[in-house]
Amino acid sequence: MTKTRTIHLLAILYLAALTLLPAAARAEGPDCATCHEDLATGKSVHPAVMMGCASCHTAVDAADVPHKITNRNPKGLSAKMKDLCFGCHEKKNFQKTTVHGALMLGCTSCHNPHVSDHARVLKEEIPRLCLHCHEEKLSTLTAQNNATHAHAKTDRCSDCHSPHATDTPKLVLTKPQGNGDGKTALIQKPSVPQQ
């Protein structure tokens, strides 16, 4: 069983135990949702939220308001962000030949660590999320090649590209259709006759 599956199984068992225990037995610490309800309710809730705030925020003294942070990590996180995320998410999936530059910005550049109205706790829907960084590059690429990317602005970028890392160029999940030269899926614009 992989580490991720084990963690997911533990999270499910933990949640099942919470629903079976009486409220008095669960009351081991402060109820953060009393003040931070917006961080625990939404269409897409990060499973770590259901494991309890202290699963990530170990250095927050909730008894004091405003909260005192008892370590040097932002928001009282138990580790630096990437290391904290790799506690549940397998690191090898993010360390391949081609790594998305957004990973250098941190997981929260694309994901909300708590809740979101979008799948996979993304901050926005794809392709809008991707175009925050890639629209200018996409425009330059299409202008240089007198072409347009076949699916830009209409389809999910993640249908063809990994949002994290791959062993293929340009984060392509499978080989692109066409002549096999490895170029981006571009459709040539018709040339305009000169007058």
C-alpha positions as a printed Julia matrix, in Angstrom:
195×3 Matrix{Float64}:
   0.0    0.0     0.0
   1.45   3.39   -0.97
   2.05   6.1     1.57
  -0.74   8.24    0.06
  -3.28   5.41    0.23
  -2.28   4.69    3.82
  -2.74   8.35    4.76
  -6.12   8.51    2.98
  -7.23   5.34    4.78
  -6.14   6.8     8.12
  -8.01  10.03    7.36
 -11.18   8.07    6.55
 -10.85   6.03    9.74
 -10.25   9.21   11.73
 -13.37  10.84   10.28
 -15.42   7.71   10.93
 -14.24   7.68   14.55
 -15.17  11.34   14.93
 -18.72  10.71   13.81
 -19.12   7.73   16.16
 -17.68   9.4    19.27
 -19.93  11.6    21.43
 -19.11  15.31   21.27
 -17.7   15.3    24.82
 -15.14  12.64   23.88
 -14.01  14.68   20.84
 -13.57  17.95   22.72
  -9.83  17.67   23.25
  -8.88  21.16   22.11
 -10.38  24.44   20.98
 -12.99  24.38   18.25
 -11.25  26.52   15.62
 -14.38  26.53   13.44
 -16.08  28.76   16.02
 -14.1   31.67   14.6
 -12.76  30.17   11.37
 -15.89  28.51    9.92
 -15.04  29.81    6.44
 -11.86  27.69    6.47
 -13.79  24.45    6.91
 -16.86  24.75    4.68
 -17.03  24.82    0.9
 -17.51  22.76   -2.23
 -14.0   21.28   -2.07
 -12.51  20.8     1.41
  -8.88  19.74    1.77
  -8.78  16.41    3.66
  -6.19  17.86    6.05
  -8.88  20.25    7.36
 -10.98  17.25    8.37
  -7.99  15.81   10.23
  -8.04  18.89   12.47
  -6.29  22.23   12.42
  -3.47  20.95   14.64
  -2.5   18.43   11.96
  -0.78  21.37   10.18
  -0.85  24.3    12.62
   1.0   22.81   15.61
   2.58  26.06   16.77
  -0.57  28.12   17.3
  -1.61  29.01   20.83
  -5.37  29.1    20.27
  -6.02  30.2    23.86
  -4.7   33.68   23.07
  -6.49  35.97   20.64
  -4.85  37.18   18.52
  -3.1   33.83   18.4
   0.52  33.58   19.42
   2.78  31.65   17.08
   5.32  29.55   18.96
   7.71  28.78   16.07
   9.21  30.63   13.1
   6.98  29.14   10.4
   4.22  31.28    8.92
   0.79  30.81   10.5
   2.23  28.37   13.04
   2.67  25.59   10.51
   4.49  22.53   11.83
   6.97  22.69    8.9
   7.76  24.82    5.89
   4.96  24.56    3.33
   6.44  22.07    0.83
   7.75  19.81    3.58
   4.36  19.99    5.28
   2.55  19.05    2.06
   4.97  16.17    1.44
   3.85  14.72    4.76
   0.74  13.49    2.87
   1.52  13.95   -0.83
   4.22  11.7    -2.28
   7.32  13.77   -3.01
   8.38  11.58   -5.98
   5.33  12.75   -7.94
   6.75  16.28   -7.88
  10.37  15.41   -8.71
  10.59  14.28  -12.32
  12.57  15.37  -15.38
  10.29  18.33  -16.12
   8.91  20.22  -13.11
   6.25  22.92  -13.36
   7.77  26.27  -12.39
   4.74  27.01  -10.21
   6.06  24.46   -7.7
   8.86  26.89   -6.9
   6.2   29.39   -5.83
   4.68  26.86   -3.45
   1.56  24.74   -3.41
  -0.65  27.64   -2.37
   0.13  29.54   -5.57
  -2.53  27.31   -7.19
  -4.26  25.53   -4.29
  -6.14  26.88   -1.3
  -4.88  24.89    1.7
  -8.34  24.78    3.29
 -11.4   25.06    1.03
 -12.38  26.17   -2.44
 -15.36  26.37   -4.76
 -13.24  24.56   -7.36
 -12.17  20.91   -7.64
  -8.93  19.85   -5.93
  -9.04  23.0    -3.81
  -7.79  25.02   -6.79
  -7.99  28.79   -6.45
  -9.7   29.07   -9.86
 -10.96  26.81  -12.61
  -8.59  25.67  -15.33
  -7.73  27.22  -17.82
  -8.22  30.59  -16.07
  -5.8   29.58  -13.3
  -3.12  28.59  -15.81
  -3.55  31.73  -17.9
  -2.53  33.96  -14.98
   1.04  32.88  -15.71
   0.89  31.45  -19.22
  -1.25  33.83  -21.28
   1.63  36.09  -22.31
   3.89  33.14  -23.19
   1.06  31.54  -25.14
   0.47  34.79  -27.06
   4.19  35.12  -27.88
   4.4   31.49  -29.0
   1.4   31.82  -31.28
   2.63  35.12  -32.78
   6.08  33.68  -33.55
   4.58  30.63  -35.25
   1.61  32.39  -36.9
  -0.47  29.77  -35.1
  -2.71  29.27  -32.13
  -2.52  26.6   -29.44
  -5.19  24.05  -30.32
  -6.97  24.08  -26.97
  -5.91  27.29  -25.25
  -8.57  29.2   -23.33
 -11.27  26.61  -24.01
 -10.18  23.24  -22.61
  -8.59  22.05  -19.4
  -4.82  22.41  -19.71
  -4.46  19.41  -17.38
  -6.07  17.15  -20.01
  -2.73  17.24  -21.85
  -0.25  18.75  -19.37
   0.63  17.7   -15.84
   0.21  20.58  -13.39
   3.12  19.25  -11.31
   5.83  17.18  -13.02
   6.44  14.67  -15.83
   9.28  12.85  -17.51
   8.32  14.45  -20.85
   9.07  17.94  -22.21
   6.55  20.75  -21.63
   4.78  18.67  -18.95
   2.96  16.74  -21.68
   1.12  13.73  -20.29
   1.18  11.76  -23.56
   2.79  12.4   -26.91
   0.94  15.13  -28.8
  -0.92  14.23  -31.98
   0.73  15.14  -35.27
   4.1   14.56  -36.83
   5.85  13.48  -33.62
   8.36  16.34  -33.65
   7.52  17.18  -30.02
   6.29  20.68  -30.81
   3.35  22.21  -28.99
  -0.04  21.4   -30.5
  -0.4   24.44  -32.73
  -2.89  25.07  -35.49
  -1.6   27.27  -38.29
  -3.56  30.45  -38.89
  -4.5   30.97  -42.52
  -2.17  33.45  -44.15
  -3.68  36.74  -45.2
  -2.83  37.68  -48.8
  -0.86  40.91  -49.16
  -2.55  43.65  -51.2
